Structure formats: structure tokens, C-alpha cells
mmCIF file of C-alpha atoms in Angstrom:
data_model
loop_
_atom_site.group_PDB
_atom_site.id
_atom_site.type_symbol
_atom_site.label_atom_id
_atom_site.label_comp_id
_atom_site.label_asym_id
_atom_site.label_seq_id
_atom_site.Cartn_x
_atom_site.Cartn_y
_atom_site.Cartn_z
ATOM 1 C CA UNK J 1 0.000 0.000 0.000
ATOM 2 C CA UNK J 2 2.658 2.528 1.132
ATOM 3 C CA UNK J 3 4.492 1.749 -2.693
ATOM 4 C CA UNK J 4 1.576 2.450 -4.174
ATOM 5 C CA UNK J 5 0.976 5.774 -2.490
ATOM 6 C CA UNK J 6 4.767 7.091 -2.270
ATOM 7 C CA UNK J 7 4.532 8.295 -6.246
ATOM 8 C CA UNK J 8 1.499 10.350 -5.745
ATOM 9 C CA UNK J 9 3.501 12.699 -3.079
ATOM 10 C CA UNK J 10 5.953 13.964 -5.609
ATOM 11 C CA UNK J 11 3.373 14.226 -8.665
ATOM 12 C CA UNK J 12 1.287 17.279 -6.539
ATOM 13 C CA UNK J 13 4.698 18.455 -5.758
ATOM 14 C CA UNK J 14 5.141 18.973 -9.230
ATOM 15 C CA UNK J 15 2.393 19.796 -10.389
ATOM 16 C CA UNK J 16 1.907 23.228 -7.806
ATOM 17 C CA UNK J 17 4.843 24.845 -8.993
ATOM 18 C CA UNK J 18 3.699 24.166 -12.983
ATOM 19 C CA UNK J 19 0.781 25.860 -12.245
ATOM 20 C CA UNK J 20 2.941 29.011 -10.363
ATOM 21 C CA UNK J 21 4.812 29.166 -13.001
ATOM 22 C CA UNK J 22 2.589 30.035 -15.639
ATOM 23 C CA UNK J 23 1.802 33.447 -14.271
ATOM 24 C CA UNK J 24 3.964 36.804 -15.484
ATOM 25 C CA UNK J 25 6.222 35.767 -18.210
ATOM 26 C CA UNK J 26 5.399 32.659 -19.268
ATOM 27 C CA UNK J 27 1.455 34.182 -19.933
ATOM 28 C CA UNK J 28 3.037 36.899 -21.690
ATOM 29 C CA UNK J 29 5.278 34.644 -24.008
ATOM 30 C CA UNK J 30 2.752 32.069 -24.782
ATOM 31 C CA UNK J 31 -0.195 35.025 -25.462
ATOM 32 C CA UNK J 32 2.185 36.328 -27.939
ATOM 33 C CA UNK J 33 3.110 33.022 -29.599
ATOM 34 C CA UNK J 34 -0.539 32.174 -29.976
ATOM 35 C CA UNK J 35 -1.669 35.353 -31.246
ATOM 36 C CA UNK J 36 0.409 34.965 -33.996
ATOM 37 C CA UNK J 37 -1.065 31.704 -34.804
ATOM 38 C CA UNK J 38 -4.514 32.522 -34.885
ATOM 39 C CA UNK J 39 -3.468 36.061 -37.361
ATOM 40 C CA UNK J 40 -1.858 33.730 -39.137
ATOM 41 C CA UNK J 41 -4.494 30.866 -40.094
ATOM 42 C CA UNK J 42 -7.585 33.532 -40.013
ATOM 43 C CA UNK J 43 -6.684 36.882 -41.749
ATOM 44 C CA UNK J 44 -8.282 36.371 -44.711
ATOM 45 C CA UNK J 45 -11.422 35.331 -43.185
ATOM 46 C CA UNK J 46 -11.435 38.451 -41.428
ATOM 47 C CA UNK J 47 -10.320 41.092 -44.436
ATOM 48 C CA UNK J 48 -13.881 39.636 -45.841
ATOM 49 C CA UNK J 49 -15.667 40.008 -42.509
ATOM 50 C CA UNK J 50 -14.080 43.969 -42.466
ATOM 51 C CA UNK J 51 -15.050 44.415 -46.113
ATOM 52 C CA UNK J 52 -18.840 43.161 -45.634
ATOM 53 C CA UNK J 53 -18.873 45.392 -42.781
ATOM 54 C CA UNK J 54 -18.233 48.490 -44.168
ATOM 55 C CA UNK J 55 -19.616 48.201 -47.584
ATOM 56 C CA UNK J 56 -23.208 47.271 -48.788
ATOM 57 C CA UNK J 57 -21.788 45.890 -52.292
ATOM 58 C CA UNK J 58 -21.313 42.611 -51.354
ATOM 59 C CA UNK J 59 -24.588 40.122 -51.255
ATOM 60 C CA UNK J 60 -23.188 37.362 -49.037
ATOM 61 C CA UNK J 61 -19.033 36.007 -47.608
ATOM 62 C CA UNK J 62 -18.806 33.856 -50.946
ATOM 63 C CA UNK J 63 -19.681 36.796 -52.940
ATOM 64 C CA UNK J 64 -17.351 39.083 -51.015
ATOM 65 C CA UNK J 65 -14.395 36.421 -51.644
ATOM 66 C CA UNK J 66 -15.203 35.766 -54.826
ATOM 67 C CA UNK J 67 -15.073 39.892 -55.656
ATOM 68 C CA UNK J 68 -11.906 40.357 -53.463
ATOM 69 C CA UNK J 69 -10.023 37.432 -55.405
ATOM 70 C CA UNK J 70 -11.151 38.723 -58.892
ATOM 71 C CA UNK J 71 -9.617 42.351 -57.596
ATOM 72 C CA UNK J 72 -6.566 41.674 -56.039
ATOM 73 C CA UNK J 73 -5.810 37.806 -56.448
ATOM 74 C CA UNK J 74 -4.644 35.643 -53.800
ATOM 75 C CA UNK J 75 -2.386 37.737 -52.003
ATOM 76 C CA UNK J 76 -5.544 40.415 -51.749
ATOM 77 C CA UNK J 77 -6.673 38.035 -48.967
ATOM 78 C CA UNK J 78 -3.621 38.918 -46.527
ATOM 79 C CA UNK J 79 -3.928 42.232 -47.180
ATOM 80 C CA UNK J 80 -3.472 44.195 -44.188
ATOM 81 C CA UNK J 81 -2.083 40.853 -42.133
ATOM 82 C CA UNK J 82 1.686 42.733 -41.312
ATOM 83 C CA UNK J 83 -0.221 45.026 -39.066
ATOM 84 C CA UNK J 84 -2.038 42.345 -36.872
ATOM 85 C CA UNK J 85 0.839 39.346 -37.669
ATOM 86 C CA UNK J 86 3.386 42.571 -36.096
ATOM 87 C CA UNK J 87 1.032 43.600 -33.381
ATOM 88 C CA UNK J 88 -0.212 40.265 -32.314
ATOM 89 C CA UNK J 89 2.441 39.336 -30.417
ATOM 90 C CA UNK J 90 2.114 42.413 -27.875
ATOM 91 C CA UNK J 91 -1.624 42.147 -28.232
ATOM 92 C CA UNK J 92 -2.399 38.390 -27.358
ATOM 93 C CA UNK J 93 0.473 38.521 -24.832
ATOM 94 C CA UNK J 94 -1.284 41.166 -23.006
ATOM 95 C CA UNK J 95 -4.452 39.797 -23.346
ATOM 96 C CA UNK J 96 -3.153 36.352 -21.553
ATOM 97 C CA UNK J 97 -1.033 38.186 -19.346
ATOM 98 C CA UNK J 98 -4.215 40.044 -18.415
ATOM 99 C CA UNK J 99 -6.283 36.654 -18.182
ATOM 100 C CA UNK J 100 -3.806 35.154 -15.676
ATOM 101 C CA UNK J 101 -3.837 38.773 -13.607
ATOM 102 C CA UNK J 102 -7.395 38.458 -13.593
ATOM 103 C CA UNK J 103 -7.547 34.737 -12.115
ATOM 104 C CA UNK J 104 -4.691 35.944 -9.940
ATOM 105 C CA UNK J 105 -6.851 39.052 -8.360
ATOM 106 C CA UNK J 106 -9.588 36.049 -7.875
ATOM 107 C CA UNK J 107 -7.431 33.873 -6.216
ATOM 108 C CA UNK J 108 -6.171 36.733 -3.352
ATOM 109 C CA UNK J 109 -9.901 37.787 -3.194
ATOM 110 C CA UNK J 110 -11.177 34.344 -2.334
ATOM 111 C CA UNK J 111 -7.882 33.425 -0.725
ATOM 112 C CA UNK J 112 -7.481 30.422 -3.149
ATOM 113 C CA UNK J 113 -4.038 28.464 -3.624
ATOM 114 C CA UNK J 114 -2.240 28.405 -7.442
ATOM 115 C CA UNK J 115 -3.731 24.761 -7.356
ATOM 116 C CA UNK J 116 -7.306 25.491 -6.744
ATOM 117 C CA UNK J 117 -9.977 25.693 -9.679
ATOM 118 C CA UNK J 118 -11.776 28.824 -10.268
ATOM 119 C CA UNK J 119 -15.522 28.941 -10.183
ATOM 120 C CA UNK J 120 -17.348 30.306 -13.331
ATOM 121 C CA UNK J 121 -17.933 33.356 -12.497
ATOM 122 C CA UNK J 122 -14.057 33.901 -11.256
ATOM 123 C CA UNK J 123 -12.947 32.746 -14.751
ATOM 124 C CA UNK J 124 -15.385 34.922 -16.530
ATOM 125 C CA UNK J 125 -14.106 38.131 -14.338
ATOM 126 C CA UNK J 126 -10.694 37.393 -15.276
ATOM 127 C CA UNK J 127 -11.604 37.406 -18.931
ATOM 128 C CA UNK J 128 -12.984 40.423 -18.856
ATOM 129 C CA UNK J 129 -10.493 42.021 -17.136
ATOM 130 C CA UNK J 130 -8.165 40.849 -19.751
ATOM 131 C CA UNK J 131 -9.790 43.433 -22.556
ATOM 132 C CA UNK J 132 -8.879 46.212 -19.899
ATOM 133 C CA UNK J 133 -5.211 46.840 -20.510
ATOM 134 C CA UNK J 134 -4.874 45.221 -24.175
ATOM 135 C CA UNK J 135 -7.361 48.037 -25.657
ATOM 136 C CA UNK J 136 -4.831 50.374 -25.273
ATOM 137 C CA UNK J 137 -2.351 48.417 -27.495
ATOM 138 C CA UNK J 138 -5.214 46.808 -30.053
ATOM 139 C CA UNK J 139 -7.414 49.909 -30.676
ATOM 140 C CA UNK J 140 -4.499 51.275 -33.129
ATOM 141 C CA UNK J 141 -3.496 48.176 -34.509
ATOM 142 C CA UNK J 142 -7.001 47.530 -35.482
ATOM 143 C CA UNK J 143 -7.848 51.145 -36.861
ATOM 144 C CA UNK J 144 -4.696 50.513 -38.941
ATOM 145 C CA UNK J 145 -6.093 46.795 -39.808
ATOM 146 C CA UNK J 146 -9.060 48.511 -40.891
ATOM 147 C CA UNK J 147 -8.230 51.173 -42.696
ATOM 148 C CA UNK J 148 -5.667 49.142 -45.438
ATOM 149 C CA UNK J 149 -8.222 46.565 -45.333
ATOM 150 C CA UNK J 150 -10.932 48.804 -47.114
ATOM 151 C CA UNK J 151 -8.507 50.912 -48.609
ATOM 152 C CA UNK J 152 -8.867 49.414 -52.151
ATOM 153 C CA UNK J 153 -12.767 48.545 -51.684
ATOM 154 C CA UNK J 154 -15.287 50.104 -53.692
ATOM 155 C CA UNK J 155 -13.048 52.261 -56.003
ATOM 156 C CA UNK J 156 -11.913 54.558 -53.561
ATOM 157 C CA UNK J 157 -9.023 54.984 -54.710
ATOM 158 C CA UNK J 158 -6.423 55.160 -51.721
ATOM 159 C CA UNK J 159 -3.473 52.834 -51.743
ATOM 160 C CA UNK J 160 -1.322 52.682 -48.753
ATOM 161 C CA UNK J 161 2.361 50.623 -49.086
ATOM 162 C CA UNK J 162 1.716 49.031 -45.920
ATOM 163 C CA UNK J 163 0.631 49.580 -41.969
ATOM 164 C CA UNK J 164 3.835 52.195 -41.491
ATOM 165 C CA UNK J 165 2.184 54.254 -44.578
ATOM 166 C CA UNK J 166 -1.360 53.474 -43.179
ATOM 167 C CA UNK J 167 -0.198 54.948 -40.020
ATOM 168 C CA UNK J 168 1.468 58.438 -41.216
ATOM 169 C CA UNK J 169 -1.951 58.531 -43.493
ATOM 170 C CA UNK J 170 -3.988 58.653 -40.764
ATOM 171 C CA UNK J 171 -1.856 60.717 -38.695
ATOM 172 C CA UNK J 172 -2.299 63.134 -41.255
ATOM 173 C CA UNK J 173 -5.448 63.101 -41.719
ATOM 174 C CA UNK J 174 -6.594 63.606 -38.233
ATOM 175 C CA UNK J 175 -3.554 63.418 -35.508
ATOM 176 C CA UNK J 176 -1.918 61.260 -33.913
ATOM 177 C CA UNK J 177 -5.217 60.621 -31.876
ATOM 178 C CA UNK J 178 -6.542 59.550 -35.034
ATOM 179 C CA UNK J 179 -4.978 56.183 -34.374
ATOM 180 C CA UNK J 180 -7.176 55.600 -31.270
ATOM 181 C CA UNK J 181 -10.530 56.716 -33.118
ATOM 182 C CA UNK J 182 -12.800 53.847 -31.969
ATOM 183 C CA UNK J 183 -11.091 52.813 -28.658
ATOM 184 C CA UNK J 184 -14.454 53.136 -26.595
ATOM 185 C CA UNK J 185 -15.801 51.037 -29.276
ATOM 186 C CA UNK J 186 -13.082 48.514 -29.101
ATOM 187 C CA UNK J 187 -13.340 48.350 -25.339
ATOM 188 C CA UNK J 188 -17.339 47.728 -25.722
ATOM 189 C CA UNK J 189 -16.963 44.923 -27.705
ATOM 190 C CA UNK J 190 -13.864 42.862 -26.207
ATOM 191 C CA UNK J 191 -14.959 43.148 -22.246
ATOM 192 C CA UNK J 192 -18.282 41.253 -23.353
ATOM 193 C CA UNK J 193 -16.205 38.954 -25.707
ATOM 194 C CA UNK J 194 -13.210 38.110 -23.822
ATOM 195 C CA UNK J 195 -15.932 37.134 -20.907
ATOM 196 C CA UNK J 196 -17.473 34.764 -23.845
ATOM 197 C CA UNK J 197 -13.973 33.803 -25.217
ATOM 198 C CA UNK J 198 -12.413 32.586 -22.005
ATOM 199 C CA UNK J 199 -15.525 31.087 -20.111
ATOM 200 C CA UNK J 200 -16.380 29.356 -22.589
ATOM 201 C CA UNK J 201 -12.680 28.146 -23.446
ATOM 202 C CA UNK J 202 -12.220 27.315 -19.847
ATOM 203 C CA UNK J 203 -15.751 25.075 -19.058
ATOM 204 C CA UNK J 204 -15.789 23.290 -22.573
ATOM 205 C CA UNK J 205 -11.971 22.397 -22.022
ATOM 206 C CA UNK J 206 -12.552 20.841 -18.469
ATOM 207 C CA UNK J 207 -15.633 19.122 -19.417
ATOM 208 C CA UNK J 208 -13.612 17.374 -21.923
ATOM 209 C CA UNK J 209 -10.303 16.599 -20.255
ATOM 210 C CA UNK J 210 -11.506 17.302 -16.544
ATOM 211 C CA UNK J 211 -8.418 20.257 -16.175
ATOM 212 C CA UNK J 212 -8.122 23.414 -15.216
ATOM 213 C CA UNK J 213 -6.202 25.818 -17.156
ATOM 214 C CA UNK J 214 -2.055 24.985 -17.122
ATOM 215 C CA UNK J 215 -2.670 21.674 -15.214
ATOM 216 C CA UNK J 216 -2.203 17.931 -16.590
ATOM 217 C CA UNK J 217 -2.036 16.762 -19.789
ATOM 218 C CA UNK J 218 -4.210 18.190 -22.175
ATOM 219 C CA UNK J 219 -5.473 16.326 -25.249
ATOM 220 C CA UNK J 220 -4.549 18.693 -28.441
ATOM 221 C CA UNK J 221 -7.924 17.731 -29.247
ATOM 222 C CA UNK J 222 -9.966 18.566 -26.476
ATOM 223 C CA UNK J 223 -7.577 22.125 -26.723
ATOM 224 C CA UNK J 224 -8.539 22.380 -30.175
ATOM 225 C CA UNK J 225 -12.424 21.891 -29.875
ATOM 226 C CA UNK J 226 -12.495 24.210 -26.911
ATOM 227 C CA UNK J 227 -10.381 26.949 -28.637
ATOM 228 C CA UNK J 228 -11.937 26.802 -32.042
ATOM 229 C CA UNK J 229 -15.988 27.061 -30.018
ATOM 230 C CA UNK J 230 -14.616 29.989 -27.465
ATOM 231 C CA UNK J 231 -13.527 31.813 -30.649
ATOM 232 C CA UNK J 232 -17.354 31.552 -32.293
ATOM 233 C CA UNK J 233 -18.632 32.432 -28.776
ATOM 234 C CA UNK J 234 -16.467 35.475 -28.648
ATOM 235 C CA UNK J 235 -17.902 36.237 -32.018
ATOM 236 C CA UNK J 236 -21.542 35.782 -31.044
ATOM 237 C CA UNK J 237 -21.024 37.916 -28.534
ATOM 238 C CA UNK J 238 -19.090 40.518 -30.543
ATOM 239 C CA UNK J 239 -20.065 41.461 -33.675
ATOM 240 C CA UNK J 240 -22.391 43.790 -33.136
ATOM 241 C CA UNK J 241 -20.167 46.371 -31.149
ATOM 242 C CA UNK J 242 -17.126 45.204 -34.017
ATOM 243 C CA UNK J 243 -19.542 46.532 -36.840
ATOM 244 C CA UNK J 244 -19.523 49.873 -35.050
ATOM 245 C CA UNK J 245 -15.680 49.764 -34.746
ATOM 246 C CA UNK J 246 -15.240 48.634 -38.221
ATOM 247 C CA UNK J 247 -17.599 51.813 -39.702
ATOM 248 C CA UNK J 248 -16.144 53.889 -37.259
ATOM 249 C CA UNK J 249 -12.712 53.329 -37.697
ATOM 250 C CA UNK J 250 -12.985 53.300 -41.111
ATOM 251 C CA UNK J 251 -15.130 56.506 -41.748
ATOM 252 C CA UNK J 252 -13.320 59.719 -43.008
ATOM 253 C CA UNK J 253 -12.139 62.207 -40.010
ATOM 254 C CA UNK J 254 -15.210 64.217 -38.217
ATOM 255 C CA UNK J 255 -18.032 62.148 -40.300
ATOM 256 C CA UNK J 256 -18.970 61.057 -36.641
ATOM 257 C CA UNK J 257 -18.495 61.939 -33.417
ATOM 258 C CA UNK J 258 -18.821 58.341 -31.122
ATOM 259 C CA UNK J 259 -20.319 54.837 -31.429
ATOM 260 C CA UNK J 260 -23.852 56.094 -29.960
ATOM 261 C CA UNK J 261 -23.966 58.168 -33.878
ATOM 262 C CA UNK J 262 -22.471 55.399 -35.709
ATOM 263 C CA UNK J 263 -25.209 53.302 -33.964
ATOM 264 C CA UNK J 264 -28.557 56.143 -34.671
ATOM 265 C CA UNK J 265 -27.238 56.255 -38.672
ATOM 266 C CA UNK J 266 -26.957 52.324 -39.030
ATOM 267 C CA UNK J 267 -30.484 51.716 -37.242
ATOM 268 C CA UNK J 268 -32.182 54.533 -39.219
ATOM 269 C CA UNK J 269 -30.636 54.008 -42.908
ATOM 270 C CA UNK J 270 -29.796 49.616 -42.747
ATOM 271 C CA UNK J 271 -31.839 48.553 -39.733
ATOM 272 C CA UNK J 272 -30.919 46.320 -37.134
ATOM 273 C CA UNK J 273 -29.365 43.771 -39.008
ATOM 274 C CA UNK J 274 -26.771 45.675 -40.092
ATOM 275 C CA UNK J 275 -25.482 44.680 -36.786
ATOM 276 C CA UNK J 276 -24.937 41.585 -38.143
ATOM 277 C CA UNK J 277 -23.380 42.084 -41.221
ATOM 278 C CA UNK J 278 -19.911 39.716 -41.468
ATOM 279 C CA UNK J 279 -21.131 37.518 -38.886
ATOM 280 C CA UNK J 280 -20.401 35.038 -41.365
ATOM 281 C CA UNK J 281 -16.773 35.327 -42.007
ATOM 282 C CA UNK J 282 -16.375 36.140 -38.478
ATOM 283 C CA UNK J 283 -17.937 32.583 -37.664
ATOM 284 C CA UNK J 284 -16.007 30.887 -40.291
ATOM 285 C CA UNK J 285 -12.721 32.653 -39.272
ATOM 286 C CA UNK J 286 -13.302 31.884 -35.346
ATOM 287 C CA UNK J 287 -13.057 28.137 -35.260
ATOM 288 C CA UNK J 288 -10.167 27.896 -36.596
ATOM 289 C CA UNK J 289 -8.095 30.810 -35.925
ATOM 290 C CA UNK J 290 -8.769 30.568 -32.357
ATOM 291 C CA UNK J 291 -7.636 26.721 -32.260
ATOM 292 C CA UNK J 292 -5.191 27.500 -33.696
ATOM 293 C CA UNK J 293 -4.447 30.536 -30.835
ATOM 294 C CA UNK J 294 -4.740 28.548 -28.238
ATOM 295 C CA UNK J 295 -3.167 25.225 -29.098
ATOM 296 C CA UNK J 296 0.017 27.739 -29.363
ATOM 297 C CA UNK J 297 -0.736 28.619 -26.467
ATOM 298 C CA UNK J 298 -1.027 25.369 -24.125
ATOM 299 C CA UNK J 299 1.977 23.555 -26.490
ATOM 300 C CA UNK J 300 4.260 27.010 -25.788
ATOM 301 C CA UNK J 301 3.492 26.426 -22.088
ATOM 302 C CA UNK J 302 3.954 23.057 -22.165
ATOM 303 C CA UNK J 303 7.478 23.850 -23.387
ATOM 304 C CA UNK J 304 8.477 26.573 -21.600
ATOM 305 C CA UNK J 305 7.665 24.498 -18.385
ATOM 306 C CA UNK J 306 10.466 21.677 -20.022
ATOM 307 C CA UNK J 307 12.662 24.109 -19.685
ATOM 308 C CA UNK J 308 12.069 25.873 -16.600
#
């Protein structure tokens, strides 16, 4: 009996520290890591979701693509992608460096151990305190995103090099606080989403493998499933408040003054399903983008946790 029981002792040894050790850098590094992942397998999903958005030409996603690829050919579709494949690594690093300050907050609150599970509604605080501080490094990424992503839609007739020309364009145009036009907007959709994105990530992952976030072994599988629905329920969540960033961010300088106008115009000239317009792409791209994010994520901790 006492053979049998002497191995268990040093597996929770182990295991405690693991979980420790995800917080600060190792959050930060891994955020970044899958970030660029999920830019990387679901950018041109979203350039159609942007276009559909803010433009009324396009009668459904296959119609968009197929328009898009007859304009500007297959590397049309990663248009705009240096500005989020540059600025994802900051951006998802802060955002799961944000998570794991959120669940850390919960656990001194409710005087919980590293090893302890959160409850729901402690994981869902600490996603939406993870939209908090990564606004302030998304809202201009995104604006840029945004802008080169229409910038050859519809005949308009603006051509930017890439998201360092974007930039100095729009700095022009209206200031440098003309890169954070739509920050309010951005904040308003990714506290609701990131709620959405990381509950759901969290209770669909431990319903399949019975883990809480950083501990065991995961099945790629179960991280994949779990990360590819938290990404559609992020979307479900968001895409309303994103197609008032999107026409907001993309609108010329002064044509309005906040999301609550961007919001009066849309429900008085398009209606309320304008709200919904790209939900499609956005769907499509969620799956698997966000697998894609987060099975960076939990195979980047996994190895940084090899190694120290």
C-alpha cells in the first residue's frame, strides 16, 4: 500500500509549482506566440468580414471572396495581415497576461491556492479584465487593420504601401489621436467577448479533459475543440459592437463623433441587421483561428515548463 501511495507525493509536488509558473512571463510569451497563430491561419477570413462590414456591395461572404479574389488575387486576402501578424504578439500577450492577472486578483480575493480551480464566475471576471489593458495596445493596430483593409474597396481609390504608410496617413489626416478613433468602441466589444472567449474556453476544455487551465495533460484535441468554439462564442457575442468599430474606424475624419452616432445612422438608414453584417466570415474565421491561438498557447506552455 505505502508503494503504491509514495509516487502520488511527488506528482502534486510537481504539479503546484507548474501551475505558479505560468503566471507573469510565461502568460506573456505564450499570449504572444498564440496570437500569432490565430493572425496567421484567419486573416483572410477576417479582411472579408471587415469588407462586408463596411460596404453594402457585397450580397453574401462567398460573394465578397469571390469579388476580393477577382480584384486583387490571392495575395488580396492577406492584405493588411503585417499590421495584426506585427502587433499580435504584444496584443495576445497582453491579453493572456491580463487573463492570468485576472484569475490571480480572484485567487487573493477568495484566498485560493495556485492549485485550486476557479468557479465560473471567477474565470469569466478574469476574462474580462483581460480586454482592460490590451485596448490600449489593439485599438491602433485595429484602426490601422481597418483602414488598409478597405482601402482598395469600392473604387476609392487610396493605396497605402503598408501599416507604417497606413499609419502616417492617418496621422495626417486627423492626428496622432486619429490612431485611437474607436477605442471606446473597441473596449465595448472585447470586455463582453473576452468574458465569452475565455468562459467558454475554460468550461468546454474541463468538461472534456476534466483540467483546469495549465494543469495535466491536455489532449490537443480537447484544446482544439475548446479553442476553435470559445472563438465563435467570442464572435456571437461581438459582432455587433465590431460593426460599429469597423464603420467607425474606417469613416473619413469628423463624419462622426462616437459609437452612440455610428449606432442612430446604421439603425435609421440599414436597420438592425446591419449589426450583423460579417457575422459570417467572423464565424467561419473563429473556429479555426482561435484553435489555432490557443493550441500555441497550451503547447508554448507546455514547453516553456520543459525548460524551466
Amino acid at each position: 500500500m505505502s508503494a503504491v501511495e509514495a509516487p502520488a507525493v511527488p506528482a502534486v509536488a510537481v504539479e503546484e509549482p507548474k501551475v505558479a509558473a505560468k503566471s507573469g512571463v510565461k502568460s506573456f510569451l505564450s499570449g504572444g506566440f498564440g496570437g500569432m497563430c490565430l493572425v496567421a491561419a484567419g486573416h483572410p477570413l477576417d479582411l472579408l468580414k471587415v469588407r462586408m462590414q463596411t460596404s453594402t456591395e457585397y450580397k453574401s461572404t462567398l460573394d465578397c471572396f469571390r469579388k476580393t479574389l477577382a480584384e486583387s488575387g490571392v495575395r488580396g486576402m492577406y492584405r493588411g495581415m503585417a499590421a495584426p501578424l506585427v502587433g499580435a504578439t504584444p496584443v495576445f500577450a497582453i491579453c493572456f497576461w491580463g487573463y492570468d492577472m485576472g484569475q490571480k486578483i480572484m485567487r487573493q480575493v477568495y484566498n485560493l491556492s495556485p492549485s485550486d480551480k476557479l468557479s465560473t464566475n471567477q474565470i469569466l471576471f478574469a476574462g474580462g479584465f483581460s480586454a482592460v489593458p490590451t485596448t490600449a495596445v489593439m485599438a491602433p493596430m485595429e484602426r490601422i487593420k481597418c483602414t488598409l483593409q478597405v482601402a482598395s474597396a469600392g473604387g476609392s481609390g487610396v493605396v497605402y504601401k503598408g501599416p507604417a504608410d497606413a499609419a502616417m496617413g492617418i496621422i495626417r489626416a486627423g492626428g496622432i489621436t486619429s490612431l485611437f478613433k474607436g477605442t471606446c468602441a473597441t473596449l465595448l466589444r472585447d470586455v463582453p467577448g473576452s468574458v465569452a472567449y475565455f468562459g467558454a474556453y475554460e468550461i468546454i476544455k474541463q468538461s472534456l479533459t476534466n483540467q483546469s487551465a495549465g494543469q495535466g495533460s491536455i489532449s490537443p484535441l480537447a484544446i482544439v475543440t475548446a479553442g476553435g468554439l470559445a472563438g465563435m462564442a467570442n464572435w456571437a457575442v461581438a459582432i455587433p459592437p465590431d460593426v460599429l468599430k469597423s464603420r467607425l474606424q474606417t469613416a473619413p475624419d469628423g463624419k462622426y463623433s462616437g459609437v452612440r452616432q455610428v449606432f442612430v445612422e446604421m439603425m435609421r438608414t440599414e436597420g438592425a441587421g446591419a449589426l450583423f453584417r460579417g457575422m459570417g466570415p467572423a464565424l467561419l474565421r473563429a473556429f479555426p483561428a482561435n484553435a489555432a491561438c490557443f493550441l500555441g498557447v497550451e503547447l508554448s506552455l507546455q514547453f516553456m515548463n520543459k525548460l524551466w
